[in-house]
Amino acid sequence: VRSFVRSYVRTYLCSFVSSFVRYFVRLYVSTIVRSHIHRYVLSLVRSFVRSFVRTDVCRCFRSFICTSVRTYIHSFVRSYVRGFVRSFIRFFVLSFVPTYILAFVRSFVRSFVCSIVRSLVRSFVRTYVLTNIRSFLRSFVLTYVRLFALSYVRSSERTSVRTFTRSFFRAYVRTFVRSLIRTYVLFTYDMRSFDRSFVRPSVWSVVR
């Protein structure tokens, strides 16, 4: 009985224990270990994917978007601004300046400058030129008549009108050119200098 019991217990217990251990180890390994490994691998993969997405993909995507947006916006803005500036300058310079500014300048010159020049010319002609011409003609005629009378009275020999007129005009032109060179003004010389130069003895000899 002892031997039977020992052999039975050994065989049965050993088989039971070995089967139980095997089953337990298989179950544990197959269920628990696999689940733990699966969870660990999944956590590793998730963390790796998250870190990769957060670090590399986001940076690459952000850099790509930033560079593309910057380049596109800069190129678009530059091209648009350049085209707008060029078109505006062309329109302003080629159309606005010749049409409006030249028309304004022409109208201003025609209206304002021409009116001022006309008024100045009229006032100058009326006041200065006419008065000077009148005084000049009066003095010229008076000096001609006076000197002709003096030459007719003082000279012993009677001179003709032609010779007196020739000598008178020669002496008058000389004094006129001298006074014009000295003063650079046309009608501002003094007739007394002409009288004095004309009444000199040398001139009287020419008249005679």
mmCIF file of C-alpha atoms in Angstrom:
data_model
loop_
_atom_site.group_PDB
_atom_site.id
_atom_site.type_symbol
_atom_site.label_atom_id
_atom_site.label_comp_id
_atom_site.label_asym_id
_atom_site.label_seq_id
_atom_site.Cartn_x
_atom_site.Cartn_y
_atom_site.Cartn_z
ATOM 1 C CA VAL A 1 0.000 0.000 0.000
ATOM 2 C CA ARG A 2 2.785 2.378 0.900
ATOM 3 C CA SER A 3 4.575 1.702 -2.289
ATOM 4 C CA PHE A 4 1.384 2.014 -4.259
ATOM 5 C CA VAL A 5 0.477 5.245 -2.569
ATOM 6 C CA ARG A 6 3.948 6.631 -3.072
ATOM 7 C CA SER A 7 3.994 5.671 -6.687
ATOM 8 C CA TYR A 8 0.496 6.972 -7.263
ATOM 9 C CA VAL A 9 1.148 10.190 -5.448
ATOM 10 C CA ARG A 10 4.426 10.690 -7.245
ATOM 11 C CA THR A 11 3.001 9.959 -10.597
ATOM 12 C CA TYR A 12 -0.280 11.767 -10.154
ATOM 13 C CA LEU A 13 1.088 14.714 -8.257
ATOM 14 C CA CYS A 14 4.012 15.076 -10.549
ATOM 15 C CA SER A 15 1.833 14.902 -13.595
ATOM 16 C CA PHE A 16 -0.717 17.242 -12.062
ATOM 17 C CA VAL A 17 1.866 19.669 -10.869
ATOM 18 C CA SER A 18 3.716 19.568 -14.126
ATOM 19 C CA SER A 19 0.526 19.971 -16.123
ATOM 20 C CA PHE A 20 -0.673 22.716 -13.837
ATOM 21 C CA VAL A 21 2.622 24.499 -14.054
ATOM 22 C CA ARG A 22 2.736 24.139 -17.780
ATOM 23 C CA TYR A 23 -0.827 25.338 -18.124
ATOM 24 C CA PHE A 24 -0.268 28.225 -15.764
ATOM 25 C CA VAL A 25 2.965 29.225 -17.474
ATOM 26 C CA ARG A 26 1.381 28.978 -20.881
ATOM 27 C CA LEU A 27 -1.645 30.950 -19.766
ATOM 28 C CA TYR A 28 0.418 33.587 -18.093
ATOM 29 C CA VAL A 29 2.835 33.837 -20.919
ATOM 30 C CA SER A 30 0.150 33.706 -23.555
ATOM 31 C CA THR A 31 -2.210 36.166 -21.946
ATOM 32 C CA ILE A 32 -0.454 38.360 -19.457
ATOM 33 C CA VAL A 33 2.953 38.546 -21.033
ATOM 34 C CA ARG A 34 1.526 39.068 -24.469
ATOM 35 C CA SER A 35 -0.810 41.758 -23.203
ATOM 36 C CA HIS A 36 2.013 43.476 -21.373
ATOM 37 C CA ILE A 37 4.285 43.233 -24.367
ATOM 38 C CA HIS A 38 1.545 44.468 -26.632
ATOM 39 C CA ARG A 39 0.801 47.406 -24.355
ATOM 40 C CA TYR A 40 4.455 48.218 -23.994
ATOM 41 C CA VAL A 41 5.056 48.022 -27.725
ATOM 42 C CA LEU A 42 1.968 50.079 -28.414
ATOM 43 C CA SER A 43 3.038 52.687 -25.889
ATOM 44 C CA LEU A 44 6.496 52.776 -27.428
ATOM 45 C CA VAL A 45 5.080 53.086 -30.920
ATOM 46 C CA ARG A 46 2.612 55.753 -29.838
ATOM 47 C CA SER A 47 5.256 57.738 -28.021
ATOM 48 C CA PHE A 48 7.607 57.415 -30.972
ATOM 49 C CA VAL A 49 4.931 58.434 -33.441
ATOM 50 C CA ARG A 50 3.824 61.338 -31.265
ATOM 51 C CA SER A 51 7.365 62.528 -30.752
ATOM 52 C CA PHE A 52 8.132 62.113 -34.450
ATOM 53 C CA VAL A 53 4.976 63.891 -35.481
ATOM 54 C CA ARG A 54 5.445 66.632 -32.946
ATOM 55 C CA THR A 55 9.113 67.183 -33.599
ATOM 56 C CA ASP A 56 9.967 66.304 -37.170
ATOM 57 C CA VAL A 57 6.696 66.348 -39.082
ATOM 58 C CA CYS A 58 5.431 69.501 -37.441
ATOM 59 C CA ARG A 59 8.725 71.235 -37.958
ATOM 60 C CA CYS A 60 8.909 70.113 -41.550
ATOM 61 C CA PHE A 61 5.303 71.049 -42.170
ATOM 62 C CA ARG A 62 5.686 74.362 -40.435
ATOM 63 C CA SER A 63 8.904 75.155 -42.222
ATOM 64 C CA PHE A 64 7.384 74.093 -45.530
ATOM 65 C CA ILE A 65 4.283 76.168 -44.959
ATOM 66 C CA CYS A 66 6.271 79.133 -43.703
ATOM 67 C CA THR A 67 8.748 79.005 -46.555
ATOM 68 C CA SER A 68 6.065 78.465 -49.177
ATOM 69 C CA VAL A 69 3.852 81.191 -47.758
ATOM 70 C CA ARG A 70 6.752 83.574 -47.370
ATOM 71 C CA THR A 71 8.093 82.945 -50.832
ATOM 72 C CA TYR A 72 4.661 83.059 -52.430
ATOM 73 C CA ILE A 73 3.575 86.136 -50.526
ATOM 74 C CA HIS A 74 6.873 87.904 -51.079
ATOM 75 C CA SER A 75 6.956 87.043 -54.766
ATOM 76 C CA PHE A 76 3.285 87.925 -55.218
ATOM 77 C CA VAL A 77 3.570 91.136 -53.258
ATOM 78 C CA ARG A 78 6.775 92.125 -55.000
ATOM 79 C CA SER A 79 5.396 91.378 -58.444
ATOM 80 C CA TYR A 80 2.085 93.066 -57.656
ATOM 81 C CA VAL A 81 3.732 96.092 -56.091
ATOM 82 C CA ARG A 82 6.239 96.359 -58.912
ATOM 83 C CA GLY A 83 3.514 96.056 -61.521
ATOM 84 C CA PHE A 84 1.331 98.537 -59.704
ATOM 85 C CA VAL A 85 4.170 101.000 -59.290
ATOM 86 C CA ARG A 86 5.231 100.617 -62.900
ATOM 87 C CA SER A 87 1.687 101.010 -64.196
ATOM 88 C CA PHE A 88 1.077 103.960 -61.898
ATOM 89 C CA ILE A 89 4.320 105.633 -62.947
ATOM 90 C CA ARG A 90 3.597 104.969 -66.598
ATOM 91 C CA PHE A 91 0.058 106.263 -66.265
ATOM 92 C CA PHE A 92 1.110 109.241 -64.184
ATOM 93 C CA VAL A 93 4.121 110.176 -66.254
ATOM 94 C CA LEU A 94 2.841 109.360 -69.722
ATOM 95 C CA SER A 95 -0.792 110.374 -69.404
ATOM 96 C CA PHE A 96 -1.352 112.588 -66.406
ATOM 97 C CA VAL A 97 1.705 114.805 -66.766
ATOM 98 C CA PRO A 98 1.338 115.613 -70.469
ATOM 99 C CA THR A 99 -2.407 116.088 -70.350
ATOM 100 C CA TYR A 100 -3.155 117.867 -67.098
ATOM 101 C CA ILE A 101 0.090 119.590 -66.176
ATOM 102 C CA LEU A 102 0.860 120.765 -69.683
ATOM 103 C CA ALA A 103 -2.708 121.877 -70.132
ATOM 104 C CA PHE A 104 -2.534 123.722 -66.826
ATOM 105 C CA VAL A 105 0.801 125.285 -67.757
ATOM 106 C CA ARG A 106 -0.487 126.268 -71.176
ATOM 107 C CA SER A 107 -3.642 127.775 -69.767
ATOM 108 C CA PHE A 108 -1.684 129.531 -67.036
ATOM 109 C CA VAL A 109 0.851 130.873 -69.518
ATOM 110 C CA ARG A 110 -1.824 131.902 -71.959
ATOM 111 C CA SER A 111 -4.031 133.551 -69.386
ATOM 112 C CA PHE A 112 -1.715 134.964 -66.742
ATOM 113 C CA VAL A 113 1.639 135.464 -68.420
ATOM 114 C CA CYS A 114 0.204 136.709 -71.686
ATOM 115 C CA SER A 115 -2.061 139.154 -69.913
ATOM 116 C CA ILE A 116 0.816 140.420 -67.779
ATOM 117 C CA VAL A 117 3.127 140.696 -70.783
ATOM 118 C CA ARG A 118 0.471 142.440 -72.809
ATOM 119 C CA SER A 119 -0.281 144.884 -70.026
ATOM 120 C CA LEU A 120 3.424 145.507 -69.449
ATOM 121 C CA VAL A 121 4.107 145.994 -73.141
ATOM 122 C CA ARG A 122 1.130 148.283 -73.522
ATOM 123 C CA SER A 123 2.048 150.318 -70.478
ATOM 124 C CA PHE A 124 5.706 150.411 -71.545
ATOM 125 C CA VAL A 125 4.837 151.457 -75.072
ATOM 126 C CA ARG A 126 2.310 154.012 -73.910
ATOM 127 C CA THR A 127 4.383 155.543 -71.136
ATOM 128 C CA TYR A 128 8.040 155.085 -71.930
ATOM 129 C CA VAL A 129 8.419 154.583 -75.670
ATOM 130 C CA LEU A 130 5.854 157.107 -76.854
ATOM 131 C CA THR A 131 6.963 159.777 -74.414
ATOM 132 C CA ASN A 132 10.620 159.205 -75.219
ATOM 133 C CA ILE A 133 9.957 159.183 -78.946
ATOM 134 C CA ARG A 134 7.988 162.388 -78.680
ATOM 135 C CA SER A 135 10.648 164.074 -76.549
ATOM 136 C CA PHE A 136 13.330 162.707 -78.848
ATOM 137 C CA LEU A 137 11.631 164.030 -81.966
ATOM 138 C CA ARG A 138 10.971 167.354 -80.330
ATOM 139 C CA SER A 139 14.575 167.741 -79.175
ATOM 140 C CA PHE A 140 15.867 166.496 -82.531
ATOM 141 C CA VAL A 141 13.781 168.931 -84.513
ATOM 142 C CA LEU A 142 14.510 171.784 -82.139
ATOM 143 C CA THR A 143 18.262 171.169 -82.215
ATOM 144 C CA TYR A 144 18.220 170.825 -85.993
ATOM 145 C CA VAL A 145 16.350 174.065 -86.440
ATOM 146 C CA ARG A 146 18.420 175.890 -83.825
ATOM 147 C CA LEU A 147 21.753 174.741 -85.179
ATOM 148 C CA PHE A 148 20.689 175.467 -88.736
ATOM 149 C CA ALA A 149 19.707 178.939 -87.680
ATOM 150 C CA LEU A 150 23.016 179.424 -85.820
ATOM 151 C CA SER A 151 25.024 178.165 -88.790
ATOM 152 C CA TYR A 152 23.008 180.393 -91.109
ATOM 153 C CA VAL A 153 23.506 183.437 -88.892
ATOM 154 C CA ARG A 154 27.126 182.933 -87.778
ATOM 155 C CA SER A 155 28.670 181.683 -90.989
ATOM 156 C CA SER A 156 29.798 184.238 -93.502
ATOM 157 C CA GLU A 157 29.163 181.906 -96.393
ATOM 158 C CA ARG A 158 25.684 180.578 -96.861
ATOM 159 C CA THR A 159 25.516 176.773 -96.606
ATOM 160 C CA SER A 160 23.005 174.669 -98.408
ATOM 161 C CA VAL A 161 20.464 172.518 -96.639
ATOM 162 C CA ARG A 162 21.978 169.301 -98.007
ATOM 163 C CA THR A 163 25.480 169.916 -96.708
ATOM 164 C CA PHE A 164 24.155 171.041 -93.338
ATOM 165 C CA THR A 165 21.893 167.999 -93.084
ATOM 166 C CA ARG A 166 24.747 165.641 -93.968
ATOM 167 C CA SER A 167 27.103 167.167 -91.405
ATOM 168 C CA PHE A 168 24.302 167.302 -88.861
ATOM 169 C CA PHE A 169 23.470 163.643 -89.239
ATOM 170 C CA ARG A 170 27.130 162.612 -89.149
ATOM 171 C CA ALA A 171 27.748 164.516 -85.935
ATOM 172 C CA TYR A 172 24.445 163.269 -84.506
ATOM 173 C CA VAL A 173 25.259 159.645 -85.271
ATOM 174 C CA ARG A 174 28.702 160.007 -83.687
ATOM 175 C CA THR A 175 27.318 161.503 -80.488
ATOM 176 C CA PHE A 176 24.498 158.960 -80.476
ATOM 177 C CA VAL A 177 26.902 156.009 -80.751
ATOM 178 C CA ARG A 178 29.176 157.471 -78.072
ATOM 179 C CA SER A 179 26.309 158.031 -75.672
ATOM 180 C CA LEU A 180 24.891 154.597 -76.443
ATOM 181 C CA ILE A 181 28.221 152.943 -75.721
ATOM 182 C CA ARG A 182 28.619 154.938 -72.507
ATOM 183 C CA THR A 183 25.148 154.427 -71.114
ATOM 184 C CA TYR A 184 23.785 151.314 -72.967
ATOM 185 C CA VAL A 185 20.376 152.954 -73.053
ATOM 186 C CA LEU A 186 18.670 154.145 -76.195
ATOM 187 C CA PHE A 187 16.759 157.315 -75.320
ATOM 188 C CA THR A 188 18.512 158.555 -72.178
ATOM 189 C CA TYR A 189 21.440 160.581 -73.479
ATOM 190 C CA ASP A 190 21.547 164.350 -73.109
ATOM 191 C CA MET A 191 21.022 166.616 -76.077
ATOM 192 C CA ARG A 192 23.293 169.251 -74.562
ATOM 193 C CA SER A 193 26.372 167.111 -75.291
ATOM 194 C CA PHE A 194 25.234 166.961 -78.904
ATOM 195 C CA ASP A 195 24.812 170.728 -78.956
ATOM 196 C CA ARG A 196 28.253 171.286 -77.480
ATOM 197 C CA SER A 197 29.973 168.820 -79.799
ATOM 198 C CA PHE A 198 28.160 170.202 -82.805
ATOM 199 C CA VAL A 199 29.057 173.832 -82.024
ATOM 200 C CA ARG A 200 32.809 173.069 -81.864
ATOM 201 C CA PRO A 201 35.103 174.821 -84.454
ATOM 202 C CA SER A 202 36.014 171.537 -86.135
ATOM 203 C CA VAL A 203 32.378 170.819 -86.789
ATOM 204 C CA TRP A 204 31.884 174.350 -88.054
ATOM 205 C CA SER A 205 34.704 173.812 -90.498
ATOM 206 C CA VAL A 206 32.992 170.673 -91.755
ATOM 207 C CA VAL A 207 29.724 172.564 -92.084
ATOM 208 C CA ARG A 208 31.428 175.322 -93.979
#
